[in-house]
Coordinates of C-alpha atoms in Angstrom, one line a residue:
Chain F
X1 CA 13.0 27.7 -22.1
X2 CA 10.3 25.6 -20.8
X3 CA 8.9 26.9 -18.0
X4 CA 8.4 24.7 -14.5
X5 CA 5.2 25.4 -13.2
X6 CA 4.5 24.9 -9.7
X7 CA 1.8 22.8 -8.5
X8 CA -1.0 24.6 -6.8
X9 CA -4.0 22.9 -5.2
X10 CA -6.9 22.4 -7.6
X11 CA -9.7 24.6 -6.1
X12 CA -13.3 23.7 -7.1
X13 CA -16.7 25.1 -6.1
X14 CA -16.5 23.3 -3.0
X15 CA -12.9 24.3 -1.7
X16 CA -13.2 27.5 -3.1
X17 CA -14.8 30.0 0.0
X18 CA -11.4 28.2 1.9
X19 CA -8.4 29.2 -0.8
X20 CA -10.9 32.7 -1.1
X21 CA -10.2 33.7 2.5
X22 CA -7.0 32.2 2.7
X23 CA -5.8 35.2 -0.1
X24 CA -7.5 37.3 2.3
X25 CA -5.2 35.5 5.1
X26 CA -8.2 34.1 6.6
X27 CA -8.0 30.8 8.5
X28 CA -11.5 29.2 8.2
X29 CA -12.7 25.4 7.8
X30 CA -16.3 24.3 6.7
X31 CA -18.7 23.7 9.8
X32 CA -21.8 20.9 9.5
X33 CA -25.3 23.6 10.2
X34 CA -26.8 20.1 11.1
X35 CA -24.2 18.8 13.2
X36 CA -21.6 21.3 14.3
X37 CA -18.9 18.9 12.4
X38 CA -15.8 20.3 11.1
X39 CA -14.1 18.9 8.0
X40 CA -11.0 19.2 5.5
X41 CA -10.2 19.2 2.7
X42 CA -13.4 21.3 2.4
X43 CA -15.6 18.6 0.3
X44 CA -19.1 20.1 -0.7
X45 CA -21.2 17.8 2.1
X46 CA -20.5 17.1 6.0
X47 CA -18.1 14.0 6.0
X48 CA -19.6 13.2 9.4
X49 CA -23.8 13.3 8.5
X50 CA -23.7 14.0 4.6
X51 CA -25.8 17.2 5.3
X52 CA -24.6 19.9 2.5
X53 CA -26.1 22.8 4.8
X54 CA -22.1 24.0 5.8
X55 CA -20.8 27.0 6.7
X56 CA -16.7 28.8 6.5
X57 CA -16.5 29.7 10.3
X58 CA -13.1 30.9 11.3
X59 CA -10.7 28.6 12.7
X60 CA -7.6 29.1 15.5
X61 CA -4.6 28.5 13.2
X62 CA -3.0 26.8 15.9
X63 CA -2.7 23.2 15.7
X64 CA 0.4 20.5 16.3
X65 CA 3.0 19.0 14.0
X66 CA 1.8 14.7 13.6
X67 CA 4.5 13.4 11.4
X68 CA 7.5 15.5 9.4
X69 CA 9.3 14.4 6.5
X70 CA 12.3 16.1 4.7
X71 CA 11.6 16.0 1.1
X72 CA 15.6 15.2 -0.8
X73 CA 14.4 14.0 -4.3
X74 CA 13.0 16.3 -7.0
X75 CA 9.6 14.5 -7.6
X76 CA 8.2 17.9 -8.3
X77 CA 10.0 19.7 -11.0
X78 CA 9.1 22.9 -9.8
X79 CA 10.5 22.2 -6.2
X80 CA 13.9 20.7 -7.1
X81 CA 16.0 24.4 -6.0
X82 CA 14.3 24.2 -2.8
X83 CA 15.3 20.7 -1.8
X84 CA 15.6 19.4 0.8
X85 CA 12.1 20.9 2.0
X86 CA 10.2 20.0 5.2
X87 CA 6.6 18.7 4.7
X88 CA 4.4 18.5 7.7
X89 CA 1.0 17.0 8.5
X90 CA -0.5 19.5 10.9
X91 CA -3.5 18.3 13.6
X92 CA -5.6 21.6 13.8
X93 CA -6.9 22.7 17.3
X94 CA -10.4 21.8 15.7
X95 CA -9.3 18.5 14.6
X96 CA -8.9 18.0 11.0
X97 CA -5.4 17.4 9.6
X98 CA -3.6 19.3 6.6
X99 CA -0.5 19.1 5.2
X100 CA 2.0 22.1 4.5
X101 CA 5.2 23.4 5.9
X102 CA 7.0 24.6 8.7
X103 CA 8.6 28.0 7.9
X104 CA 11.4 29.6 9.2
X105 CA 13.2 26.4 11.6
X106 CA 15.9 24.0 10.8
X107 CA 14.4 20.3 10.1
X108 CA 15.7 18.9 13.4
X109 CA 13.7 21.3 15.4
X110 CA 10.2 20.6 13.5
X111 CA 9.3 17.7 16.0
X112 CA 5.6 15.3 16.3
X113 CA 3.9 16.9 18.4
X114 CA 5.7 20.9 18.6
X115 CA 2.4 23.4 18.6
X116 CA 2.2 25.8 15.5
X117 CA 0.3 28.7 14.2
X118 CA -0.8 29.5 10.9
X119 CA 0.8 32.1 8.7
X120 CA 0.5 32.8 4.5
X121 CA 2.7 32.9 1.9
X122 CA 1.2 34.2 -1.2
X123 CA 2.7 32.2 -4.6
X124 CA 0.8 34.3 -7.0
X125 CA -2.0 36.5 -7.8
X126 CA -4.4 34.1 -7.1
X127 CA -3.6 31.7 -4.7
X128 CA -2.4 32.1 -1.0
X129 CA -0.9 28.9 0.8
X130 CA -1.4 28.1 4.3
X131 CA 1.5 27.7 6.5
X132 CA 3.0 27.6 9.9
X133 CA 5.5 28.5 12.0
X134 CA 6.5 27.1 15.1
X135 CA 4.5 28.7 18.2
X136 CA 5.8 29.1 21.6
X137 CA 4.5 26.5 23.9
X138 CA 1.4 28.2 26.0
Chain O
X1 CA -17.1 -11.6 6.9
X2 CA -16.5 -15.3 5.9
X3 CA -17.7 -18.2 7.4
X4 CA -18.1 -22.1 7.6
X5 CA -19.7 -21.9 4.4
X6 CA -17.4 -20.5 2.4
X7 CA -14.2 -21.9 3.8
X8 CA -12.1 -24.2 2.3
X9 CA -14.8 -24.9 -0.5
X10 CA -11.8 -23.4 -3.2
X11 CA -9.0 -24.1 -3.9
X12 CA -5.7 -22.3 -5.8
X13 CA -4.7 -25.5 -8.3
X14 CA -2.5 -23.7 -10.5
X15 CA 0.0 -21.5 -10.2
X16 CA 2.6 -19.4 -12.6
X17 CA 5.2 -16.5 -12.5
X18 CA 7.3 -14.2 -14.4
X19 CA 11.3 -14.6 -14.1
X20 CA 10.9 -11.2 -12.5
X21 CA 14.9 -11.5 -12.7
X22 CA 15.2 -11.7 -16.0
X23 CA 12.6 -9.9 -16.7
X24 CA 15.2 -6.8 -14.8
X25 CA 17.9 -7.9 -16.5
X26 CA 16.7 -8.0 -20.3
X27 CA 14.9 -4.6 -20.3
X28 CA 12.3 -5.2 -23.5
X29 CA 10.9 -1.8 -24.9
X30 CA 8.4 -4.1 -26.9
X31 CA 7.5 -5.5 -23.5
X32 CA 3.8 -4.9 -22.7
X33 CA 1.4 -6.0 -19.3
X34 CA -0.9 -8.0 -21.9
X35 CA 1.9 -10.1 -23.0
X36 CA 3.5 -11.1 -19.7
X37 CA -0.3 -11.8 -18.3
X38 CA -0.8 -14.2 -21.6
X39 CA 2.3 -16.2 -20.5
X40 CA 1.8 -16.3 -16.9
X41 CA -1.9 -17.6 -17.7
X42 CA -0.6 -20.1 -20.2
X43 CA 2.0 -21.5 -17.6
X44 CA -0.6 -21.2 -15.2
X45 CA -3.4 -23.6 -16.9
X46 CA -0.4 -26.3 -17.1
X47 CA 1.0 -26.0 -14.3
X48 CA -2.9 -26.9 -12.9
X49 CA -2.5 -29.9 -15.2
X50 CA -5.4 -28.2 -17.2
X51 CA -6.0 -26.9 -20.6
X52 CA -7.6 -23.6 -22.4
X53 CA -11.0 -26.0 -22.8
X54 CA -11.1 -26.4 -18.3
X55 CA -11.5 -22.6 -18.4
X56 CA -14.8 -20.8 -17.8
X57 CA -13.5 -17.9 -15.8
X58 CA -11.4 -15.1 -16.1
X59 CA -10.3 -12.4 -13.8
X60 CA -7.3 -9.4 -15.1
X61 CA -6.6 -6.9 -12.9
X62 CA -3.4 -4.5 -13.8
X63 CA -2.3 -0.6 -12.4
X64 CA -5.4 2.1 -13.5
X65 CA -1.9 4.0 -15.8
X66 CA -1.9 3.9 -18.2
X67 CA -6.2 2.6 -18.6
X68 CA -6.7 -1.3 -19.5
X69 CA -9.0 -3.8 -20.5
X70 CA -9.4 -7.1 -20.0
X71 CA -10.0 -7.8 -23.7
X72 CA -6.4 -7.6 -25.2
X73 CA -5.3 -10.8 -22.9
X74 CA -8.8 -12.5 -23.3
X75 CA -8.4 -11.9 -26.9
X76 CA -5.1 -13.7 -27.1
X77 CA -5.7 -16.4 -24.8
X78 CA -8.9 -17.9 -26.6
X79 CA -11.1 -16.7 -23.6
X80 CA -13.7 -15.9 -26.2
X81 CA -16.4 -18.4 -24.6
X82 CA -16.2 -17.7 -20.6
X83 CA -19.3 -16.9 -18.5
X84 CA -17.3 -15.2 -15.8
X85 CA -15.5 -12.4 -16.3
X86 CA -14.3 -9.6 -14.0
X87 CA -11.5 -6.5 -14.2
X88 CA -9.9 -5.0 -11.1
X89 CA -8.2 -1.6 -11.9
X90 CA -7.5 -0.8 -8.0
X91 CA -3.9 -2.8 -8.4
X92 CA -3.3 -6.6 -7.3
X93 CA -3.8 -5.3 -3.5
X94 CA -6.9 -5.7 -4.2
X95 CA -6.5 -9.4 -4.3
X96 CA -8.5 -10.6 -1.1
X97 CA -11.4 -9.2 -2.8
X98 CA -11.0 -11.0 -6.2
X99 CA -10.6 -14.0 -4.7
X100 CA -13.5 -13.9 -2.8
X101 CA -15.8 -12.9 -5.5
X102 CA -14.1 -16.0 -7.9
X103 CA -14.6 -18.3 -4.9
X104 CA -17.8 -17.5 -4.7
X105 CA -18.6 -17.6 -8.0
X106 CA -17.5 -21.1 -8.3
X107 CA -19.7 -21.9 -4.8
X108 CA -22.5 -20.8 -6.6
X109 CA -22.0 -22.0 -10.4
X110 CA -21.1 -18.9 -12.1
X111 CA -17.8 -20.4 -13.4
X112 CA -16.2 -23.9 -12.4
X113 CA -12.5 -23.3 -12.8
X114 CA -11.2 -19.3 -12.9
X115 CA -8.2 -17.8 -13.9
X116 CA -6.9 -14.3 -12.0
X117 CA -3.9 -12.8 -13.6
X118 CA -2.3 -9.7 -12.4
X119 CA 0.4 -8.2 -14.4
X120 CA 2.5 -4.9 -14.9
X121 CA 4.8 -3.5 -17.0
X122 CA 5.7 -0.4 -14.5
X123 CA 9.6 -0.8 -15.9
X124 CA 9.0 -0.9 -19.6
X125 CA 6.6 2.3 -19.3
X126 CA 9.0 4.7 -16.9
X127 CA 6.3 4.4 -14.4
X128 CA 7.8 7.1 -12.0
X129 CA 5.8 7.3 -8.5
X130 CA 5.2 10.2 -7.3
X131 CA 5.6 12.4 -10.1
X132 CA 3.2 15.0 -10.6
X133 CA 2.6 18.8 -11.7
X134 CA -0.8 19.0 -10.3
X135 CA -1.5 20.1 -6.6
X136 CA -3.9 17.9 -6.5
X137 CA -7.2 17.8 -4.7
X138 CA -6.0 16.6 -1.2
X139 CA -3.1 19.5 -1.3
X140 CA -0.4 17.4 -0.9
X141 CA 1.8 18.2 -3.8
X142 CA 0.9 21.9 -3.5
X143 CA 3.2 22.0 0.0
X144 CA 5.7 19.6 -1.9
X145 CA 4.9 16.0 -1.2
X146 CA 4.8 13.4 -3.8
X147 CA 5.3 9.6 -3.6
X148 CA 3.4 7.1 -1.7
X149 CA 6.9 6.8 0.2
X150 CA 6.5 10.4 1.2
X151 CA 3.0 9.7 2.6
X152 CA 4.2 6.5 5.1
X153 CA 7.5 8.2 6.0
X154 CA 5.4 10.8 7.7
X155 CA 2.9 8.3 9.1
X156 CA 6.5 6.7 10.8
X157 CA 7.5 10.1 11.7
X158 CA 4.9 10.3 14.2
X159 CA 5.1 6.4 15.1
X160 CA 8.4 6.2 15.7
X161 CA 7.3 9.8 18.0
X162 CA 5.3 7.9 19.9
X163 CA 6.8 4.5 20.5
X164 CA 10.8 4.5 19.8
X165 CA 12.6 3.4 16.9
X166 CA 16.2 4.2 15.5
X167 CA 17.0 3.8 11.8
X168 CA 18.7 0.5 12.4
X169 CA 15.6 -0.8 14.2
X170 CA 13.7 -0.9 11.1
X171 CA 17.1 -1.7 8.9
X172 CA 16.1 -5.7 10.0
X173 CA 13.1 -5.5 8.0
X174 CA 14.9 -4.9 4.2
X175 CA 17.6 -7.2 5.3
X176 CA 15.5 -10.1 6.5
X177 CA 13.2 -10.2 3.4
X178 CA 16.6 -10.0 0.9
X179 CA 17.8 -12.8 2.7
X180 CA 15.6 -14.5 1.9
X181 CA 15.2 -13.0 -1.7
X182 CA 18.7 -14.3 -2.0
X183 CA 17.4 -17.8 -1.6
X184 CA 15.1 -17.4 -4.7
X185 CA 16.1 -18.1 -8.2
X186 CA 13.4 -15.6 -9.8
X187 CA 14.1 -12.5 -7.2
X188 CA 15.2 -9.4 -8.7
X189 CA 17.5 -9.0 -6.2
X190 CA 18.7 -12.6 -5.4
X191 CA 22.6 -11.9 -5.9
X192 CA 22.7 -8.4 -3.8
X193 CA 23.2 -9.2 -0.1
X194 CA 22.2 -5.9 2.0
X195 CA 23.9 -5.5 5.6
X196 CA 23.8 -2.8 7.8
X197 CA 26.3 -0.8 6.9
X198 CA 25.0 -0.7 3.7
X199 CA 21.5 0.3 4.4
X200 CA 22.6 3.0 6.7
X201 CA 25.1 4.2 4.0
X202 CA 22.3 4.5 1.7
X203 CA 20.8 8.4 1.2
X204 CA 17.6 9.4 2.9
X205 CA 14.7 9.6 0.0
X206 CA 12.2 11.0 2.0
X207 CA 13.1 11.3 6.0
X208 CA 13.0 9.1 7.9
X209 CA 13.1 7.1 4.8
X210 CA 16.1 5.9 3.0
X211 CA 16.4 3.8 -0.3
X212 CA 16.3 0.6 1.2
X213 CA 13.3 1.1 2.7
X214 CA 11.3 1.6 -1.1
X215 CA 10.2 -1.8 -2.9
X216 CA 11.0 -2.5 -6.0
X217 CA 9.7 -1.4 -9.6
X218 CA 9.7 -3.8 -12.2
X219 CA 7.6 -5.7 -15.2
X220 CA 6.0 -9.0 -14.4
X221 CA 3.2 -11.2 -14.2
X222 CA 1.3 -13.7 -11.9
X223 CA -1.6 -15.9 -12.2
X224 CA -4.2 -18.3 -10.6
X225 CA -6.1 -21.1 -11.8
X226 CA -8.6 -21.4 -9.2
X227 CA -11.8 -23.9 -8.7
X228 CA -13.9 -26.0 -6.7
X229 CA -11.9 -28.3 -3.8
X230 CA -14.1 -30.9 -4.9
X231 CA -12.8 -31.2 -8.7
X232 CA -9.2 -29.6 -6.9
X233 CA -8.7 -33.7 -5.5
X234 CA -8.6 -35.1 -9.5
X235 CA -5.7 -32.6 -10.1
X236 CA -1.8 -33.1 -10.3
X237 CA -1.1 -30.1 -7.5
X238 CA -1.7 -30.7 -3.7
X239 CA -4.9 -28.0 -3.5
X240 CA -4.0 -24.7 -1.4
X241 CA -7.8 -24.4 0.1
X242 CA -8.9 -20.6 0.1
X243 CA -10.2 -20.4 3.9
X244 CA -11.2 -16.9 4.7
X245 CA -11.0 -13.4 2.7
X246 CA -11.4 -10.1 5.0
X247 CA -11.3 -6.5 4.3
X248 CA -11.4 -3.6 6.1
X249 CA -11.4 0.0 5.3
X250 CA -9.4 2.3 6.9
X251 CA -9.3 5.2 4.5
X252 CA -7.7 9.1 5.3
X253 CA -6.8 11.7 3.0
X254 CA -2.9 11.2 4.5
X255 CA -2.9 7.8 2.9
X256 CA -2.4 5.6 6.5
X257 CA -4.3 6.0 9.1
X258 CA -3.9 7.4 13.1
X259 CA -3.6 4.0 14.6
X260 CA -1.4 2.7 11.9
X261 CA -4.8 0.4 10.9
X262 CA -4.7 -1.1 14.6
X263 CA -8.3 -1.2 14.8
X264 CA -8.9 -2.3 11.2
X265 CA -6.8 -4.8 12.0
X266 CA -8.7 -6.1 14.9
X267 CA -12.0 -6.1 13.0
X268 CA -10.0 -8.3 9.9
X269 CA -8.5 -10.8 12.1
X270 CA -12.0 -11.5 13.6
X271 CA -13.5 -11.7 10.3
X272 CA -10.6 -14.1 9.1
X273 CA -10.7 -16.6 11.9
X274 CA -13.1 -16.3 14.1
X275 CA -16.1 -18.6 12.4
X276 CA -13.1 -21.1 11.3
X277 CA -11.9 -22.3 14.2
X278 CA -8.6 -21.1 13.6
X279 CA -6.3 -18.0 15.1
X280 CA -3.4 -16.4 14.5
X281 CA -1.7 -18.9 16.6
X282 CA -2.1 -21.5 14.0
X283 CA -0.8 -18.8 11.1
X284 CA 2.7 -20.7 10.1
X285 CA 3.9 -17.8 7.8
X286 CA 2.6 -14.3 6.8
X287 CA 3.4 -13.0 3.4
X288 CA 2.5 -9.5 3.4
X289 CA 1.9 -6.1 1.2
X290 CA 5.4 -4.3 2.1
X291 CA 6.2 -1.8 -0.4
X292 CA 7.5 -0.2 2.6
X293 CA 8.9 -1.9 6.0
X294 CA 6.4 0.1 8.3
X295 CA 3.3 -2.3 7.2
X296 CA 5.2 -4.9 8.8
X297 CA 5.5 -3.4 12.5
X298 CA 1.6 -2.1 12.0
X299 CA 0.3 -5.7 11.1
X300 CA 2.4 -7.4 13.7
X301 CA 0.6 -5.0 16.5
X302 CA -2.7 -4.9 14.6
X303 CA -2.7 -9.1 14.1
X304 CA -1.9 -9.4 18.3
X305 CA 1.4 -10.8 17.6
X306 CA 3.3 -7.9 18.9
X307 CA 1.9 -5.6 22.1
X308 CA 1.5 -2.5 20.9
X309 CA 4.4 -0.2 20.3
X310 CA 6.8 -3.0 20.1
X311 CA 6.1 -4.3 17.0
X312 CA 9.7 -2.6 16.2
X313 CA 11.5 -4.6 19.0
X314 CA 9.8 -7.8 18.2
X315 CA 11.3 -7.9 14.5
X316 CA 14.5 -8.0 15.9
X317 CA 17.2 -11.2 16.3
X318 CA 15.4 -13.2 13.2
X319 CA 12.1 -13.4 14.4
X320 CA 10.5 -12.8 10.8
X321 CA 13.3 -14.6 9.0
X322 CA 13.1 -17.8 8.0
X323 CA 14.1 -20.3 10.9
X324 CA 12.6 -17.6 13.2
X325 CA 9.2 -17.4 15.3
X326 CA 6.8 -16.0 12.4
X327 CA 9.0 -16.1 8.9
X328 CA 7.6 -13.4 6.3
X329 CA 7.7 -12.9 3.1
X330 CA 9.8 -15.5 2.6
X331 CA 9.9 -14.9 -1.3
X332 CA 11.6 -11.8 -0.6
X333 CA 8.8 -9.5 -1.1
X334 CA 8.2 -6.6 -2.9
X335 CA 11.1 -4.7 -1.5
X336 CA 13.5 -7.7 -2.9
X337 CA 11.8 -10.6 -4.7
X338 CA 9.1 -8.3 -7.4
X339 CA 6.7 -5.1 -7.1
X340 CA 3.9 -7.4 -8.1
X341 CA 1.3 -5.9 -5.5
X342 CA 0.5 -9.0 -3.4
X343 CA 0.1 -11.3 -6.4
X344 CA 3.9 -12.1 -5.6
X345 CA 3.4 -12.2 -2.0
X346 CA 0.7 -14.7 -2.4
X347 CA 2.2 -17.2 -5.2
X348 CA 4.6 -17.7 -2.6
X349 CA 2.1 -18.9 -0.2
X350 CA 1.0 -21.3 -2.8
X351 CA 4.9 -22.4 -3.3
X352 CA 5.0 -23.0 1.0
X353 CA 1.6 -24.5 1.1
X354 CA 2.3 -27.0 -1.6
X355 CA 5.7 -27.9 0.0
X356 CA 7.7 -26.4 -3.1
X357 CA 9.2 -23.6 -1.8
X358 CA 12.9 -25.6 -2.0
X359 CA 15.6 -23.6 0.7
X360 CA 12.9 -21.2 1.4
X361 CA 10.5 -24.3 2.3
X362 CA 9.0 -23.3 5.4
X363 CA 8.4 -27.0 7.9
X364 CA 5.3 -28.4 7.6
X365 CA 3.5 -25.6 6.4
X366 CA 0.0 -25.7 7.1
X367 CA -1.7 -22.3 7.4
X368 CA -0.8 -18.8 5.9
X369 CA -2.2 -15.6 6.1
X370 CA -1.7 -12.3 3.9
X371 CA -2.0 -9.4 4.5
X372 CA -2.2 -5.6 2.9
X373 CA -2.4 -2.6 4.3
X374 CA -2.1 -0.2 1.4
X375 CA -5.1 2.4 1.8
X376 CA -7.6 -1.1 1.4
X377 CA -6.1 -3.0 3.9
X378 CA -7.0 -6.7 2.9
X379 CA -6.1 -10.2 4.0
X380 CA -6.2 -13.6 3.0
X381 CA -5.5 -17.1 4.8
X382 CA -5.5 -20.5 3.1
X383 CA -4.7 -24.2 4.3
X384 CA -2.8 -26.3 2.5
X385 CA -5.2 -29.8 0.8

């Protein structure tokens, strides 16, 4: 049988030091040396000044939900047993925005604007997804 | 940003589409992009009351998948002799931008008379949006997201978060625009009404989105003859002058933006009308990029027709619908007339400007505007000869 294989993100030289510490569960975004900026995805140059003088500094893992879908078609072979599936777009404390999901609540309780925290779900040997969970609110 | 200069020097002359109908109903599996653009050019050049010898110009643009040239349809279509050539791979919504580098052209005796073609064959190939096995270099498909529907529904999520909105709310969008798809003989959709009930019956694809809220996907072409509005007076059609082309970047990794383009907006209205003497106020009818309805609400807001926040609430009671305050795409659009990424959109302004647009005729149609707000938001506004 043909095996589905899931999708994983496609790491390069640029992204890699953030999908690194992220198997070591390590929550970490490049930071501009030149001007303090903080960027994702982690591209090789500062998306505010262009310097490539950047750094992996670790980041809060807390952040808040901007928009939430619930995925009900299989567009993604590999995902079809798991539909339907929440997919967030998550505003990080520091200000970039990634997507990912929520784990662990019911779709009707992932709301814009609920605060989350980061946690990891490992999917193989190699690659360690960043996700959240709904935090308490502070 | 356009000016005095440039506006109104062009004009659209010519003018030709698919039967995107039957084109739906008589799948072809010999069907190809090249062959519909060949037809639609032909029609086109006699439609301007011209022939294969007036052309000196030629524009193709077509989807990126599978890759294209120009050269198949040049090849066909005798265009062995032009001296302006030019291939757009970025989709038709990148339209504003052809247009304005043909018109320019012709302002500065590159070509005289131009032909821009857009054409797709999205049926015929499977062309499945959203499919994909790769994570991808932005991440989204790794957490399970895929479609360009995926990407606004989550964009709404957070609107509709901030300002209101229930599903039937936007449910007025789909059914104004196949109203007035049912009201056009060449509409895929012109003998499927859609009420309420039956959009709200409709499953959820992506939530908040449901099927009625995903254009179309079809085959098709449309072209263009374009040239100068001097020679535009010797010819049979009344001239649709091209007055201002604007675009504005807006661009995020999450596909729309975080003021739903407001600003962008703001900045391409200014470029549009400012140095023309005109304003939105004089706009009779917007034809605009919907592939899905939340670009309508955005543009409403972003143009200063609708405060902002209630671009939702202003929709409602036939305002957009023909009859009402501002009618849109009044063709149908791409969620009921043809996915033909704004080429459709803006054949229909020539149909209103010329005063051929029979039931769907618009009164004394003077000025339309078009708009796009898909990643390159773009917009276009013409005045009728």
């Amino acid at each position: 049988m043909e095996q589905v294989l899931r999708p994983l993100p496609e790491i390069d030289a640029a992204s890699r030091p953030f999908w690194e510490a992220a198997r070591e569960h390590r929550f970490v975004l490049p930071r501009c040396r030149r001007c303090g900026h903080r960027w994702f995805p982690p591209y090789a140059r500062c998306t505010r000044c262009l310097s490539p003088d950047r750094e992996f500094v670790a980041a809060s893992g807390r952040g808040r939900i901007w928009g939430v879908i619930e995925m009900s078609r299989p567009y993604i072979p590999a995902f079809a047993e798991r539909l339907p599936y929440n997919v967030v777009l998550v505003e990080l404390e520091e200000g970039p925005k990634m997507f990912s999901n929520v784990v662990g609540a019911p779709f009707e309780r992932i709301l814009v604007d609920a605060p989350v925290e980061v946690m990891f779900e490992d999917i193989d040997g190699q690659v360690t997804l960043p996700k959240f969970r709904l935090a308490e609110r502070p | 940003m356009t000016d005095r200069t440039f506006a109104n020097r062009t004009a659209i002359v010519g003018m030709a589409t698919s039967d995107f109908r039957r084109l739906y109903r008589e799948p072809d599996p010999e069907r190809t992009a090249v062959g519909m653009a060949v037809d639609a050019v032909a029609d086109a050049i006699a439609d301007a009351g011209l022939t294969r010898a007036d052309i000196d110009g030629f524009v193709y643009s077509s989807a990126a998948n599978p890759p294209f040239s120009y050269q198949p349809a040049a090849f066909r279509l005798g265009f062995n002799d032009v001296r302006y050539m030019q291939m757009f791979t970025d989709g038709g919504r990148a339209f504003p931008a052809m247009l304005g580098h043909a018109a320019m052209a012709i302002m500065h005796g590159m070509a005289r008379t131009i032909v821009l073609v857009h054409s797709i064959a999205f049926r015929t190939q499977g062309t499945r949006f959203g499919v994909q096995s790769r994570g991808g270099d932005l991440y989204d498909a790794a957490y399970g997201l895929a479609s360009p529907g995926a990407h606004y529904a989550m964009s709404w999520s957070h609107y509709r978060a901030r300002y209101g909105g229930r599903d039937e709310d936007m449910a007025a969008i789909p059914i104004a625009f196949r109203r007035h798809a049912n009201l056009n003989p060449v509409a895929i959709m012109r003998d499927r009404p859609l009420d309420l009930g039956t959009y709200l019956a409709a499953p959820y694809l992506a939530k908040p989105f449901r099927l009625y809220d995903y254009c179309l996907v079809n085959d098709g072409a449309v072209a263009f003859v374009l040239t100068s509005a001097e020679h535009a007076r010797d010819l049979p059609q009344p001239p649709v002058l091209v007055t201002s082309v604007a675009q504005q970047a807006a661009l995020r990794e999450q596909y729309t933006n975080e003021d739903f383009c407001f600003e962008a907006l703001g900045r391409m209205k200014r470029d549009l009308f400012d140095d023309v003497g005109l304003g939105i106020g004089d706009v009779d009818t917007i034809q605009m990029y919907d592939n899905f309805p939340p670009p309508v609400v955005w543009g409403l807001e972003g143009l200063g027709l609708a405060p902002r926040g209630e671009g939702l609430q202003w929709i409602q009671d036939g305002r957009i619908e023909l009859g009402g305050e501002m009618p849109m795409n009044t063709s149908g659009g791409m969620l009921s007339e043809a996915y033909l990424q704004s080429f459709n959109q803006h054949a229909e302004i020539v149909r209103q400007l010329r005063g051929q647009a029979g039931p769907r005729q618009v009164p004394d149609c003077r000025h339309a505007l078009y708009y796009g707000l898909s990643t390159t938001p773009g917009a276009s506004l013409f005045t009728r000869g």
